[in-house]
């Protein structure tokens, strides 16, 4: 049973990406959560990936009405936010 739950880090990141877009199956999500118990790096990757997607979605919604999306100040703020995620 546990052999079916074990996945590699590459498989975990793939499932993470699929899950983010609603394409992962329930079993894949279970495998991913099981993998998080033993791999904190993949857990962190998932958190950062989700956070980055939220940031980009917020910016994309703001950009729909503007011709030029981000000012220099906004770019610097986004850069700082991404660096904070890495820390």
PDB file of C-alpha atoms in Angstrom:
ATOM      1  CA  UNK A   1       0.000   0.000   0.000  1.00  0.00           C
ATOM      2  CA  UNK A   2       2.711   2.480   0.975  1.00  0.00           C
ATOM      3  CA  UNK A   3       4.671   1.710  -2.201  1.00  0.00           C
ATOM      4  CA  UNK A   4       1.789   3.138  -4.222  1.00  0.00           C
ATOM      5  CA  UNK A   5       1.899   6.324  -2.148  1.00  0.00           C
ATOM      6  CA  UNK A   6       5.633   6.894  -2.597  1.00  0.00           C
ATOM      7  CA  UNK A   7       6.515   9.323  -5.362  1.00  0.00           C
ATOM      8  CA  UNK A   8       9.669  11.141  -6.420  1.00  0.00           C
ATOM      9  CA  UNK A   9      10.177  14.888  -6.081  1.00  0.00           C
ATOM     10  CA  UNK A  10       9.738  15.269  -9.850  1.00  0.00           C
ATOM     11  CA  UNK A  11       6.385  13.506  -9.665  1.00  0.00           C
ATOM     12  CA  UNK A  12       5.423  15.664  -6.661  1.00  0.00           C
ATOM     13  CA  UNK A  13       6.091  18.912  -8.510  1.00  0.00           C
ATOM     14  CA  UNK A  14       4.111  17.660 -11.500  1.00  0.00           C
ATOM     15  CA  UNK A  15       1.167  16.774  -9.269  1.00  0.00           C
ATOM     16  CA  UNK A  16       1.504  20.148  -7.536  1.00  0.00           C
ATOM     17  CA  UNK A  17       1.183  21.918 -10.868  1.00  0.00           C
ATOM     18  CA  UNK A  18      -1.747  19.736 -11.924  1.00  0.00           C
ATOM     19  CA  UNK A  19      -3.461  20.291  -8.587  1.00  0.00           C
ATOM     20  CA  UNK A  20      -3.134  24.032  -8.913  1.00  0.00           C
ATOM     21  CA  UNK A  21      -5.175  23.934 -12.122  1.00  0.00           C
ATOM     22  CA  UNK A  22      -7.703  21.389 -10.841  1.00  0.00           C
ATOM     23  CA  UNK A  23      -6.344  18.552 -12.974  1.00  0.00           C
ATOM     24  CA  UNK A  24      -4.988  16.266 -10.216  1.00  0.00           C
ATOM     25  CA  UNK A  25      -6.953  13.217  -9.142  1.00  0.00           C
ATOM     26  CA  UNK A  26      -7.832  12.513  -5.521  1.00  0.00           C
ATOM     27  CA  UNK A  27      -5.235   9.729  -5.397  1.00  0.00           C
ATOM     28  CA  UNK A  28      -2.556  12.068  -6.749  1.00  0.00           C
ATOM     29  CA  UNK A  29      -3.418  14.626  -4.070  1.00  0.00           C
ATOM     30  CA  UNK A  30      -3.113  11.911  -1.422  1.00  0.00           C
ATOM     31  CA  UNK A  31       0.270  10.897  -2.857  1.00  0.00           C
ATOM     32  CA  UNK A  32       1.382  14.518  -2.791  1.00  0.00           C
ATOM     33  CA  UNK A  33       0.359  15.029   0.834  1.00  0.00           C
ATOM     34  CA  UNK A  34       2.084  11.782   1.807  1.00  0.00           C
ATOM     35  CA  UNK A  35       5.219  13.024   0.040  1.00  0.00           C
ATOM     36  CA  UNK A  36       5.056  16.269   2.038  1.00  0.00           C
ATOM     37  CA  UNK A  37       5.458  14.266   5.231  1.00  0.00           C
ATOM     38  CA  UNK A  38       8.938  13.220   4.169  1.00  0.00           C
ATOM     39  CA  UNK A  39      10.015  16.087   1.894  1.00  0.00           C
ATOM     40  CA  UNK A  40       9.868  19.626   3.215  1.00  0.00           C
ATOM     41  CA  UNK A  41      11.456  20.985   0.031  1.00  0.00           C
ATOM     42  CA  UNK A  42       8.485  19.940  -2.108  1.00  0.00           C
ATOM     43  CA  UNK A  43       6.124  21.283   0.523  1.00  0.00           C
ATOM     44  CA  UNK A  44       7.859  24.639   0.336  1.00  0.00           C
ATOM     45  CA  UNK A  45       7.832  24.541  -3.478  1.00  0.00           C
ATOM     46  CA  UNK A  46       4.066  24.063  -3.418  1.00  0.00           C
ATOM     47  CA  UNK A  47       3.519  26.953  -1.024  1.00  0.00           C
ATOM     48  CA  UNK A  48       5.716  29.251  -3.094  1.00  0.00           C
ATOM     49  CA  UNK A  49       4.092  28.135  -6.341  1.00  0.00           C
ATOM     50  CA  UNK A  50       0.616  28.861  -4.965  1.00  0.00           C
ATOM     51  CA  UNK A  51       1.700  32.250  -3.646  1.00  0.00           C
ATOM     52  CA  UNK A  52       3.267  33.233  -6.968  1.00  0.00           C
ATOM     53  CA  UNK A  53       0.115  32.231  -8.828  1.00  0.00           C
ATOM     54  CA  UNK A  54      -1.995  34.398  -6.525  1.00  0.00           C
ATOM     55  CA  UNK A  55       0.312  37.368  -7.054  1.00  0.00           C
ATOM     56  CA  UNK A  56       0.252  36.975 -10.837  1.00  0.00           C
ATOM     57  CA  UNK A  57      -3.529  36.557 -10.895  1.00  0.00           C
ATOM     58  CA  UNK A  58      -3.963  39.768  -8.898  1.00  0.00           C
ATOM     59  CA  UNK A  59      -1.659  41.613 -11.282  1.00  0.00           C
ATOM     60  CA  UNK A  60      -3.381  40.121 -14.332  1.00  0.00           C
ATOM     61  CA  UNK A  61      -6.760  41.365 -13.094  1.00  0.00           C
ATOM     62  CA  UNK A  62      -5.317  44.842 -12.540  1.00  0.00           C
ATOM     63  CA  UNK A  63      -3.697  44.858 -15.991  1.00  0.00           C
ATOM     64  CA  UNK A  64      -6.864  44.213 -17.962  1.00  0.00           C
ATOM     65  CA  UNK A  65      -7.884  47.881 -17.827  1.00  0.00           C
ATOM     66  CA  UNK A  66      -4.420  49.386 -18.252  1.00  0.00           C
ATOM     67  CA  UNK A  67      -2.321  49.818 -21.341  1.00  0.00           C
ATOM     68  CA  UNK A  68       0.971  49.579 -19.450  1.00  0.00           C
ATOM     69  CA  UNK A  69       0.617  47.166 -16.599  1.00  0.00           C
ATOM     70  CA  UNK A  70       3.376  47.671 -14.050  1.00  0.00           C
ATOM     71  CA  UNK A  71       5.282  50.766 -13.085  1.00  0.00           C
ATOM     72  CA  UNK A  72       8.894  50.543 -11.952  1.00  0.00           C
ATOM     73  CA  UNK A  73       7.775  50.814  -8.329  1.00  0.00           C
ATOM     74  CA  UNK A  74       5.316  47.950  -8.774  1.00  0.00           C
ATOM     75  CA  UNK A  75       8.022  45.811 -10.382  1.00  0.00           C
ATOM     76  CA  UNK A  76      10.349  46.441  -7.439  1.00  0.00           C
ATOM     77  CA  UNK A  77       7.580  45.592  -4.970  1.00  0.00           C
ATOM     78  CA  UNK A  78       6.855  42.341  -6.809  1.00  0.00           C
ATOM     79  CA  UNK A  79      10.575  41.522  -6.859  1.00  0.00           C
ATOM     80  CA  UNK A  80      10.756  42.042  -3.070  1.00  0.00           C
ATOM     81  CA  UNK A  81       7.681  39.861  -2.512  1.00  0.00           C
ATOM     82  CA  UNK A  82       9.225  37.049  -4.566  1.00  0.00           C
ATOM     83  CA  UNK A  83      12.503  37.337  -2.667  1.00  0.00           C
ATOM     84  CA  UNK A  84      10.597  37.081   0.630  1.00  0.00           C
ATOM     85  CA  UNK A  85       9.081  33.810  -0.588  1.00  0.00           C
ATOM     86  CA  UNK A  86      12.555  32.407  -1.146  1.00  0.00           C
ATOM     87  CA  UNK A  87      13.672  33.267   2.392  1.00  0.00           C
TER      88      UNK A  87
END
